[in-house]
mmCIF file of C-alpha atoms in Angstrom:
data_model
loop_
_atom_site.group_PDB
_atom_site.id
_atom_site.type_symbol
_atom_site.label_atom_id
_atom_site.label_comp_id
_atom_site.label_asym_id
_atom_site.label_seq_id
_atom_site.Cartn_x
_atom_site.Cartn_y
_atom_site.Cartn_z
ATOM 1 C CA MET A 1 8.195 3.226 26.289
ATOM 2 C CA GLY A 2 7.363 5.491 23.296
ATOM 3 C CA LYS A 3 6.740 4.152 19.741
ATOM 4 C CA ALA A 4 10.353 5.004 18.605
ATOM 5 C CA GLY A 5 11.822 3.245 21.604
ATOM 6 C CA ALA A 6 9.586 0.262 21.014
ATOM 7 C CA ALA A 7 10.653 0.007 17.329
ATOM 8 C CA ARG A 8 14.172 0.181 18.240
ATOM 9 C CA LYS A 9 13.962 -2.479 20.888
ATOM 10 C CA LEU A 10 11.922 -4.686 18.688
ATOM 11 C CA ALA A 11 14.336 -4.441 15.746
ATOM 12 C CA SER A 12 17.340 -4.806 17.880
ATOM 13 C CA ALA A 13 15.895 -7.864 19.666
ATOM 14 C CA ALA A 14 14.866 -9.527 16.260
ATOM 15 C CA VAL A 15 18.189 -8.834 14.548
ATOM 16 C CA TYR A 16 20.526 -9.681 17.418
ATOM 17 C CA GLY A 17 18.529 -12.715 18.709
ATOM 18 C CA GLY A 18 16.859 -11.210 21.849
ATOM 19 C CA GLY A 19 13.520 -12.006 23.182
ATOM 20 C CA GLY A 20 11.678 -9.254 21.358
ATOM 21 C CA LEU A 21 8.823 -6.951 22.298
ATOM 22 C CA SER A 22 5.355 -8.149 23.192
ATOM 23 C CA VAL A 23 2.651 -5.618 22.650
ATOM 24 C CA VAL A 24 0.240 -7.411 24.950
ATOM 25 C CA GLY A 25 0.261 -8.825 28.502
ATOM 26 C CA GLY A 26 0.303 -12.543 29.099
ATOM 27 C CA ALA A 27 -3.354 -12.640 30.415
ATOM 28 C CA LEU A 28 -4.634 -10.797 27.301
ATOM 29 C CA TYR A 29 -2.669 -12.928 24.918
ATOM 30 C CA GLY A 30 -4.965 -15.922 25.375
ATOM 31 C CA VAL A 31 -8.014 -13.624 24.602
ATOM 32 C CA LEU A 32 -6.505 -12.273 21.600
ATOM 33 C CA THR A 33 -5.575 -15.617 20.291
ATOM 34 C CA ALA A 34 -9.221 -16.731 20.652
ATOM 35 C CA GLU A 35 -10.271 -13.477 18.912
ATOM 36 C CA ALA A 36 -7.741 -14.147 16.050
ATOM 37 C CA LYS A 37 -9.242 -17.673 15.512
ATOM 38 C CA LEU A 38 -12.713 -16.133 15.352
ATOM 39 C CA ALA A 39 -11.542 -13.486 12.834
ATOM 40 C CA ARG A 40 -10.030 -16.320 10.697
ATOM 41 C CA LYS A 41 -13.375 -18.190 10.929
ATOM 42 C CA THR A 42 -15.254 -15.078 9.740
ATOM 43 C CA ILE A 43 -12.842 -14.665 6.823
ATOM 44 C CA GLY A 44 -13.352 -18.281 5.939
ATOM 45 C CA LYS A 45 -11.249 -21.083 4.653
ATOM 46 C CA ILE A 46 -8.421 -20.441 2.203
ATOM 47 C CA ARG A 47 -9.620 -21.346 -1.224
ATOM 48 C CA GLU A 48 -7.990 -24.572 -2.486
ATOM 49 C CA ASP A 49 -7.371 -23.286 -5.962
ATOM 50 C CA PRO A 50 -4.192 -21.115 -5.963
ATOM 51 C CA PRO A 51 -4.341 -17.635 -7.522
ATOM 52 C CA PRO A 52 -3.042 -17.496 -11.169
ATOM 53 C CA ASP A 53 0.651 -17.617 -11.492
ATOM 54 C CA SER A 54 2.009 -14.159 -12.674
ATOM 55 C CA SER A 55 5.429 -15.589 -13.713
ATOM 56 C CA GLY A 56 6.478 -14.867 -17.243
ATOM 57 C CA TRP A 57 7.565 -12.104 -19.579
ATOM 58 C CA TYR A 58 6.156 -8.623 -19.786
ATOM 59 C CA GLY A 59 6.769 -5.622 -21.923
ATOM 60 C CA ARG A 60 6.014 -6.992 -25.371
ATOM 61 C CA GLY A 61 7.984 -5.194 -28.176
ATOM 62 C CA ARG A 62 10.298 -3.480 -25.649
ATOM 63 C CA PRO A 63 14.033 -3.934 -25.836
ATOM 64 C CA GLY A 64 16.349 -5.890 -23.690
ATOM 65 C CA PRO A 65 18.321 -6.514 -21.538
ATOM 66 C CA ALA A 66 15.438 -7.776 -19.588
ATOM 67 C CA ILE A 67 14.883 -6.655 -15.952
ATOM 68 C CA ARG A 68 14.499 -9.738 -13.712
ATOM 69 C CA VAL A 69 12.012 -9.431 -10.809
ATOM 70 C CA ALA A 70 11.354 -11.972 -8.053
ATOM 71 C CA LEU A 71 8.112 -11.575 -6.023
ATOM 72 C CA LEU A 72 8.078 -13.218 -2.653
ATOM 73 C CA GLY A 73 5.664 -13.223 0.126
ATOM 74 C CA ASP A 74 2.047 -14.117 1.208
ATOM 75 C CA SER A 75 -1.381 -13.890 -0.349
ATOM 76 C CA SER A 76 -0.994 -10.194 -0.851
ATOM 77 C CA ALA A 77 1.909 -10.821 -3.195
ATOM 78 C CA ALA A 78 0.221 -13.953 -4.815
ATOM 79 C CA GLY A 79 -2.883 -12.202 -5.525
ATOM 80 C CA TYR A 80 -5.276 -14.465 -3.529
ATOM 81 C CA GLY A 81 -8.963 -13.965 -4.530
ATOM 82 C CA VAL A 82 -8.601 -12.808 -8.131
ATOM 83 C CA GLU A 83 -9.615 -14.892 -11.273
ATOM 84 C CA ARG A 84 -7.389 -13.613 -14.016
ATOM 85 C CA VAL A 85 -3.577 -13.361 -14.100
ATOM 86 C CA GLU A 86 -3.644 -9.799 -15.188
ATOM 87 C CA GLU A 87 -5.393 -8.917 -11.940
ATOM 88 C CA THR A 88 -2.562 -10.169 -9.775
ATOM 89 C CA PRO A 89 -0.169 -7.721 -8.151
ATOM 90 C CA GLY A 90 2.716 -9.529 -9.849
ATOM 91 C CA ALA A 91 1.328 -8.874 -13.379
ATOM 92 C CA MET A 92 0.460 -5.219 -12.396
ATOM 93 C CA LEU A 93 3.921 -4.768 -10.893
ATOM 94 C CA ALA A 94 5.780 -6.194 -13.878
ATOM 95 C CA SER A 95 3.681 -4.359 -16.483
ATOM 96 C CA GLY A 96 4.319 -1.083 -14.605
ATOM 97 C CA ILE A 97 8.071 -1.658 -14.520
ATOM 98 C CA ALA A 98 8.148 -2.584 -18.150
ATOM 99 C CA GLU A 99 6.218 0.505 -19.153
ATOM 100 C CA HIS A 100 8.024 3.012 -17.137
ATOM 101 C CA ALA A 101 11.487 1.615 -17.553
ATOM 102 C CA GLY A 102 10.957 0.965 -21.378
ATOM 103 C CA ARG A 103 12.423 -2.592 -20.964
ATOM 104 C CA ARG A 104 11.361 -6.174 -21.070
ATOM 105 C CA VAL A 105 10.607 -7.710 -17.682
ATOM 106 C CA HIS A 106 10.809 -11.258 -16.603
ATOM 107 C CA LEU A 107 8.923 -11.980 -13.383
ATOM 108 C CA ARG A 108 9.184 -15.062 -11.138
ATOM 109 C CA ASP A 109 6.263 -15.388 -8.562
ATOM 110 C CA PHE A 110 7.408 -17.296 -5.531
ATOM 111 C CA ALA A 111 4.756 -16.077 -3.154
ATOM 112 C CA VAL A 112 2.616 -18.461 -1.244
ATOM 113 C CA VAL A 113 -0.931 -18.039 0.095
ATOM 114 C CA GLY A 114 -0.853 -18.165 3.868
ATOM 115 C CA ALA A 115 2.911 -17.577 4.127
ATOM 116 C CA ARG A 116 4.442 -16.139 7.304
ATOM 117 C CA SER A 117 7.796 -14.608 7.747
ATOM 118 C CA SER A 118 9.170 -17.956 8.844
ATOM 119 C CA ASP A 119 8.358 -19.241 5.400
ATOM 120 C CA LEU A 120 10.459 -16.763 3.525
ATOM 121 C CA GLY A 121 13.623 -18.748 3.771
ATOM 122 C CA ASP A 122 12.242 -21.377 1.329
ATOM 123 C CA GLN A 123 11.095 -18.648 -1.138
ATOM 124 C CA VAL A 124 14.597 -17.115 -0.946
ATOM 125 C CA ASP A 125 16.169 -20.436 -1.604
ATOM 126 C CA ARG A 126 14.192 -20.648 -4.894
ATOM 127 C CA ALA A 127 14.734 -16.985 -5.755
ATOM 128 C CA ILE A 128 18.467 -16.597 -5.542
ATOM 129 C CA PRO A 129 19.458 -19.137 -8.336
ATOM 130 C CA VAL A 130 17.208 -17.236 -10.809
ATOM 131 C CA THR A 131 19.598 -14.147 -10.232
ATOM 132 C CA PRO A 132 16.893 -11.419 -10.182
ATOM 133 C CA ASP A 133 17.875 -7.822 -10.362
ATOM 134 C CA VAL A 134 15.298 -7.029 -7.612
ATOM 135 C CA ALA A 135 13.229 -8.984 -5.153
ATOM 136 C CA VAL A 136 9.984 -7.470 -3.976
ATOM 137 C CA ILE A 137 8.661 -8.927 -0.737
ATOM 138 C CA LEU A 138 5.141 -8.507 0.945
ATOM 139 C CA ILE A 139 4.862 -10.252 4.312
ATOM 140 C CA GLY A 140 3.526 -9.782 7.865
ATOM 141 C CA ALA A 141 -0.268 -9.980 7.900
ATOM 142 C CA ASN A 142 -0.313 -13.703 8.666
ATOM 143 C CA ASP A 143 2.149 -13.246 11.392
ATOM 144 C CA VAL A 144 -0.297 -10.796 13.118
ATOM 145 C CA THR A 145 -3.425 -12.831 12.647
ATOM 146 C CA HIS A 146 -1.499 -16.012 13.895
ATOM 147 C CA THR A 147 -0.091 -13.934 16.893
ATOM 148 C CA VAL A 148 3.508 -14.671 15.915
ATOM 149 C CA MET A 149 5.849 -12.522 18.164
ATOM 150 C CA PRO A 150 7.007 -9.545 16.156
ATOM 151 C CA SER A 151 10.723 -10.176 17.168
ATOM 152 C CA ALA A 152 10.360 -13.594 15.402
ATOM 153 C CA SER A 153 8.801 -12.196 12.434
ATOM 154 C CA VAL A 154 11.438 -9.497 11.976
ATOM 155 C CA ARG A 155 14.252 -11.979 12.600
ATOM 156 C CA HIS A 156 13.169 -14.020 9.688
ATOM 157 C CA LEU A 157 12.612 -11.143 7.325
ATOM 158 C CA ALA A 158 16.052 -9.679 8.306
ATOM 159 C CA GLU A 159 17.698 -13.025 7.405
ATOM 160 C CA GLY A 160 15.932 -13.272 4.087
ATOM 161 C CA VAL A 161 16.892 -9.676 3.119
ATOM 162 C CA ARG A 162 20.548 -10.310 4.203
ATOM 163 C CA ARG A 163 20.834 -13.422 2.002
ATOM 164 C CA LEU A 164 19.303 -11.586 -1.063
ATOM 165 C CA ARG A 165 21.611 -8.636 -0.671
ATOM 166 C CA GLU A 166 24.653 -10.849 -0.192
ATOM 167 C CA ALA A 167 23.718 -12.335 -3.531
ATOM 168 C CA GLY A 168 23.799 -8.918 -5.135
ATOM 169 C CA ILE A 169 19.964 -8.580 -5.368
ATOM 170 C CA GLU A 170 18.205 -5.311 -4.712
ATOM 171 C CA VAL A 171 15.378 -5.653 -2.219
ATOM 172 C CA VAL A 172 12.100 -3.745 -1.785
ATOM 173 C CA VAL A 173 9.861 -4.779 1.111
ATOM 174 C CA GLY A 174 6.238 -3.676 1.431
ATOM 175 C CA THR A 175 5.799 -3.662 5.336
ATOM 176 C CA CYS A 176 3.038 -5.205 7.203
ATOM 177 C CA PRO A 177 -0.421 -3.572 6.653
ATOM 178 C CA ASP A 178 -2.454 -2.007 9.298
ATOM 179 C CA LEU A 179 -4.918 -4.910 10.178
ATOM 180 C CA GLY A 180 -6.899 -2.602 12.584
ATOM 181 C CA THR A 181 -8.801 -1.493 9.475
ATOM 182 C CA LEU A 182 -10.180 -4.815 8.587
ATOM 183 C CA LYS A 183 -13.816 -5.586 9.187
ATOM 184 C CA PRO A 184 -13.668 -9.148 10.290
ATOM 185 C CA ILE A 185 -11.334 -8.181 13.137
ATOM 186 C CA ALA A 186 -13.519 -6.992 16.160
ATOM 187 C CA PRO A 187 -12.524 -5.204 19.392
ATOM 188 C CA PRO A 188 -10.492 -5.736 21.427
ATOM 189 C CA LEU A 189 -8.405 -7.597 18.790
ATOM 190 C CA LYS A 190 -8.921 -4.682 16.413
ATOM 191 C CA GLN A 191 -7.106 -2.120 18.657
ATOM 192 C CA VAL A 192 -4.261 -4.553 19.382
ATOM 193 C CA ALA A 193 -4.054 -5.766 15.874
ATOM 194 C CA ARG A 194 -3.495 -2.067 14.919
ATOM 195 C CA ALA A 195 -0.735 -1.630 17.550
ATOM 196 C CA TRP A 196 0.738 -4.980 16.778
ATOM 197 C CA SER A 197 0.878 -4.615 12.980
ATOM 198 C CA ARG A 198 2.293 -1.024 13.216
ATOM 199 C CA ARG A 199 5.063 -2.004 15.620
ATOM 200 C CA LEU A 200 5.924 -4.950 13.274
ATOM 201 C CA ALA A 201 5.977 -2.594 10.346
ATOM 202 C CA ALA A 202 8.309 -0.268 12.139
ATOM 203 C CA GLY A 203 10.584 -3.236 13.236
ATOM 204 C CA GLN A 204 10.499 -4.497 9.554
ATOM 205 C CA THR A 205 11.472 -1.159 8.315
ATOM 206 C CA ILE A 206 14.559 -0.792 10.601
ATOM 207 C CA ALA A 207 15.747 -4.397 10.100
ATOM 208 C CA VAL A 208 15.316 -4.174 6.213
ATOM 209 C CA VAL A 209 17.240 -0.924 5.845
ATOM 210 C CA GLU A 210 19.823 -2.107 8.245
ATOM 211 C CA GLU A 211 20.347 -5.176 5.961
ATOM 212 C CA GLY A 212 20.737 -2.965 2.826
ATOM 213 C CA GLY A 213 17.282 -3.172 1.522
ATOM 214 C CA ARG A 214 14.572 -0.386 1.114
ATOM 215 C CA THR A 215 10.854 -0.361 2.454
ATOM 216 C CA VAL A 216 7.582 0.888 1.405
ATOM 217 C CA SER A 217 4.869 1.381 3.975
ATOM 218 C CA VAL A 218 1.641 -0.289 3.163
ATOM 219 C CA GLY A 219 -0.038 1.092 6.272
ATOM 220 C CA SER A 220 -3.883 1.122 6.489
ATOM 221 C CA ILE A 221 -3.971 -1.089 3.326
ATOM 222 C CA LEU A 222 -2.657 1.869 1.268
ATOM 223 C CA GLY A 223 -4.454 4.606 3.138
ATOM 224 C CA PRO A 224 -7.759 6.425 3.074
ATOM 225 C CA GLU A 225 -8.857 5.025 -0.281
ATOM 226 C CA PHE A 226 -9.352 1.577 1.217
ATOM 227 C CA ALA A 227 -11.307 2.966 4.221
ATOM 228 C CA ALA A 228 -13.456 5.085 1.875
ATOM 229 C CA ALA A 229 -14.247 2.309 -0.576
ATOM 230 C CA PRO A 230 -13.961 -1.154 1.191
ATOM 231 C CA ALA A 231 -16.539 -2.664 -1.203
ATOM 232 C CA LEU A 232 -14.291 -1.839 -4.194
ATOM 233 C CA LEU A 233 -10.808 -2.328 -2.746
ATOM 234 C CA PHE A 234 -11.440 -5.451 -0.565
ATOM 235 C CA GLY A 235 -12.445 -8.784 -1.934
ATOM 236 C CA PRO A 236 -15.572 -10.678 -0.852
ATOM 237 C CA ASP A 237 -14.025 -11.844 2.371
ATOM 238 C CA GLN A 238 -13.346 -8.277 3.323
ATOM 239 C CA PHE A 239 -9.791 -9.276 4.246
ATOM 240 C CA HIS A 240 -7.900 -9.768 0.967
ATOM 241 C CA PRO A 241 -7.796 -6.912 -1.620
ATOM 242 C CA SER A 242 -9.866 -6.980 -4.719
ATOM 243 C CA ALA A 243 -8.359 -6.599 -8.160
ATOM 244 C CA GLN A 244 -8.638 -2.795 -7.755
ATOM 245 C CA GLY A 245 -7.031 -3.207 -4.326
ATOM 246 C CA TYR A 246 -4.052 -4.989 -5.793
ATOM 247 C CA ARG A 247 -3.723 -2.278 -8.413
ATOM 248 C CA SER A 248 -3.485 0.284 -5.664
ATOM 249 C CA LEU A 249 -0.961 -1.860 -3.948
ATOM 250 C CA ALA A 250 1.155 -2.132 -7.097
ATOM 251 C CA SER A 251 0.926 1.551 -7.670
ATOM 252 C CA VAL A 252 2.987 2.247 -4.653
ATOM 253 C CA LEU A 253 5.452 -0.575 -5.232
ATOM 254 C CA VAL A 254 6.332 0.326 -8.795
ATOM 255 C CA PRO A 255 8.047 3.777 -8.166
ATOM 256 C CA SER A 256 10.216 2.300 -5.365
ATOM 257 C CA THR A 257 11.145 -0.685 -7.438
ATOM 258 C CA LEU A 258 12.151 1.547 -10.228
ATOM 259 C CA ALA A 259 14.262 3.579 -7.839
ATOM 260 C CA ALA A 260 15.930 0.330 -6.510
ATOM 261 C CA LEU A 261 16.788 -0.557 -10.200
ATOM 262 C CA GLY A 262 18.187 3.014 -10.791
ATOM 263 C CA VAL A 263 15.460 3.700 -13.392
ATOM 264 C CA ILE A 264 13.988 6.963 -12.370
ATOM 265 C CA PRO A 265 13.800 10.524 -13.879
ATOM 266 C CA ASP A 266 16.723 12.915 -13.102
ATOM 267 C CA GLU A 267 14.345 15.141 -11.235
ATOM 268 C CA GLU A 268 13.572 12.328 -8.738
ATOM 269 C CA ALA A 269 17.236 11.598 -7.847
ATOM 270 C CA HIS A 270 17.292 14.063 -5.004
ATOM 271 C CA VAL A 271 15.039 14.543 -1.996
ATOM 272 C CA GLU A 272 12.292 17.275 -2.293
ATOM 273 C CA THR A 273 11.719 19.034 0.973
ATOM 274 C CA LEU A 274 8.503 20.513 -0.324
ATOM 275 C CA ARG A 275 7.079 16.935 -0.492
ATOM 276 C CA GLY A 276 8.182 16.179 3.053
ATOM 277 C CA GLU A 277 11.327 14.217 2.018
ATOM 278 C CA GLY A 278 14.590 14.420 3.854
ATOM 279 C CA VAL A 279 17.209 12.644 5.912
ATOM 280 C CA LEU A 280 16.328 11.316 9.371
ATOM 281 C CA PRO A 281 17.610 8.770 11.934
ATOM 282 C CA ILE A 282 16.356 5.471 11.206
ATOM 283 C CA THR A 283 13.960 4.933 14.187
ATOM 284 C CA LYS A 284 12.357 8.365 13.612
ATOM 285 C CA ALA A 285 11.918 7.730 9.976
ATOM 286 C CA ALA A 286 10.419 4.207 10.591
ATOM 287 C CA ILE A 287 7.668 5.699 12.903
ATOM 288 C CA GLU A 288 7.041 8.356 10.263
ATOM 289 C CA ALA A 289 6.619 5.778 7.600
ATOM 290 C CA VAL A 290 4.225 3.729 9.630
ATOM 291 C CA ARG A 291 2.021 6.915 9.934
ATOM 292 C CA THR A 292 2.203 7.640 6.192
ATOM 293 C CA PRO A 293 1.320 4.899 3.745
ATOM 294 C CA GLY A 294 3.433 4.756 0.616
ATOM 295 C CA THR A 295 6.541 6.293 2.311
ATOM 296 C CA GLU A 296 9.798 4.785 1.153
ATOM 297 C CA LEU A 297 13.054 4.452 3.310
ATOM 298 C CA ASP A 298 16.456 3.692 2.096
ATOM 299 C CA GLY A 299 19.825 3.914 3.822
ATOM 300 C CA THR A 300 22.114 6.989 3.027
ATOM 301 C CA GLU A 301 25.115 8.871 4.301
ATOM 302 C CA VAL A 302 25.586 12.309 5.981
ATOM 303 C CA GLY A 303 28.931 13.743 5.683
ATOM 304 C CA GLY A 304 30.281 10.472 4.405
ATOM 305 C CA ALA A 305 29.007 8.640 7.478
ATOM 306 C CA ARG A 306 26.199 5.916 7.545
ATOM 307 C CA LEU A 307 25.698 6.292 11.308
ATOM 308 C CA GLY A 308 24.827 9.286 13.517
ATOM 309 C CA VAL A 309 24.360 9.515 17.171
ATOM 310 C CA ARG A 310 20.815 8.257 16.789
ATOM 311 C CA GLY A 311 21.782 5.350 14.557
ATOM 312 C CA ARG A 312 21.536 4.800 10.779
ATOM 313 C CA TRP A 313 20.824 7.576 8.472
ATOM 314 C CA VAL A 314 17.942 7.067 6.113
ATOM 315 C CA GLU A 315 16.445 8.912 3.155
ATOM 316 C CA ILE A 316 12.649 9.278 3.564
ATOM 317 C CA ARG A 317 10.878 9.667 0.111
ATOM 318 C CA HIS A 318 7.269 10.121 -1.065
ATOM 319 C CA ARG A 319 7.655 8.867 -4.579
ATOM 320 C CA ARG A 320 5.211 10.065 -7.250
ATOM 321 C CA ARG A 321 2.877 7.402 -8.323
ATOM 322 C CA ARG A 322 3.125 6.468 -11.954
ATOM 323 C CA PRO A 323 -0.043 6.487 -14.097
ATOM 324 C CA GLN A 324 -1.851 3.234 -13.739
ATOM 325 C CA THR A 325 -0.638 0.672 -16.390
ATOM 326 C CA VAL A 326 -2.919 -1.712 -18.207
ATOM 327 C CA ALA A 327 -1.712 -5.019 -16.903
ATOM 328 C CA GLU A 328 -0.505 -7.608 -19.409
ATOM 329 C CA THR A 329 -0.922 -11.304 -19.643
ATOM 330 C CA PRO A 330 2.466 -12.794 -19.211
ATOM 331 C CA GLU A 331 4.159 -14.696 -21.945
ATOM 332 C CA ASP A 332 5.407 -18.163 -21.549
ATOM 333 C CA ALA A 333 7.577 -18.256 -18.360
ATOM 334 C CA ASP A 334 9.657 -21.242 -19.868
ATOM 335 C CA GLU A 335 11.105 -18.982 -22.590
ATOM 336 C CA PRO A 336 15.015 -19.248 -22.239
ATOM 337 C CA GLU A 337 16.082 -16.830 -19.588
ATOM 338 C CA THR A 338 19.621 -16.380 -20.793
ATOM 339 C CA ALA A 339 18.553 -14.140 -23.700
ATOM 340 C CA ASP A 340 19.457 -10.434 -23.309
ATOM 341 C CA HIS A 341 20.710 -11.067 -19.779
#
C-alpha cells in the first residue's frame, strides 16, 4: 500500500472506529518497544518543575477587542526545558499574534508535559468554557515514543477538534514532528519512528481537516534548520527544542493562526501557484504536507462542492513567515476576561 493509501486507511480507521494501521509487524513491535524505552532513558527523566506558565495578556498598548487563544498539547506546546516565560512557545505565539494583528491577545496555556493524544479530552474540557477564538494544538510525539497505535492517536485528536469546532472555536493543529531526526533514537527505531510519525502526521492532517480544523506540518522539527544546527535548536536532552527552537516553531504557527482568525493581508487571501499553493484532494495534500514542513491545509470547495471523486477538497498553502517578534512577558492572567470581549 502506498503512502496515500496508508494515510487514507489510517484516518478512516481512526475516525470511524476501525482497527487502524500498524506500521510494524508484531514480531518487531516488541523490539521497538524496548528501543523506545532505551531512547526515553537516554533522554532522561522529565524535570519535576513545570515550564513557566505562558497564560496571560499580550500586546501592551494595543486596542481591543482582545483575541482569545487556547494552547493545548504536550511539552512542545508547554515549552519544556526553558527557564523564562518569554522563551515558551505560548509567549512567542501570543506576542506574534498581537503584533501582526495589532490587537490585544489573551492566552490560556492548557498544555501538559508528557501528554499524549488520549489526554487531549481533559484539556478540551478546560478550554471550551473560556470561549477562545482559536485553539492551537501540538500533539503526537509522545504517542510515537510510547508506541501508541496511530489509529488511536488520530481518533482522540479528531474527537477533540470536533468538540472545539462544535463550540464555535477555530482550530490550528501542528502535526506530529518527524522523530526520525532525533539523536537519542537509534536504528532500527529511528527508521520506524520516521515512518510512524509521518503516517501519524498524515492521518492527523486528514482527520483534523475533515473535522473543520486546519493543520500546519511540523515535519522534521521544522525542516533543515534543525538538522543544520541541532546544538542551537535542540535543548540539552537533544529531544526537546531550545528557546530558539521554540521560536522557529512559533514562526510557522503564527501565520496559520492569523489566517484562522481572518487577520491576513489582502494579498494572502488567495492561493499563489508560484509558491506551490493550490487545491488538491485531501489525501494527496496530506502526503505533500508531510514532505514539506510549514505546509498549511484547510478545507475548501470546488464548484460549490466540498467533495470530489478523491475525497475532501483542501487548500494547500505555504504561508509567508512573519518577522520574528520579541516575545513579551505576559501580564496577570487573572485580569477580568470580560473586558473588550
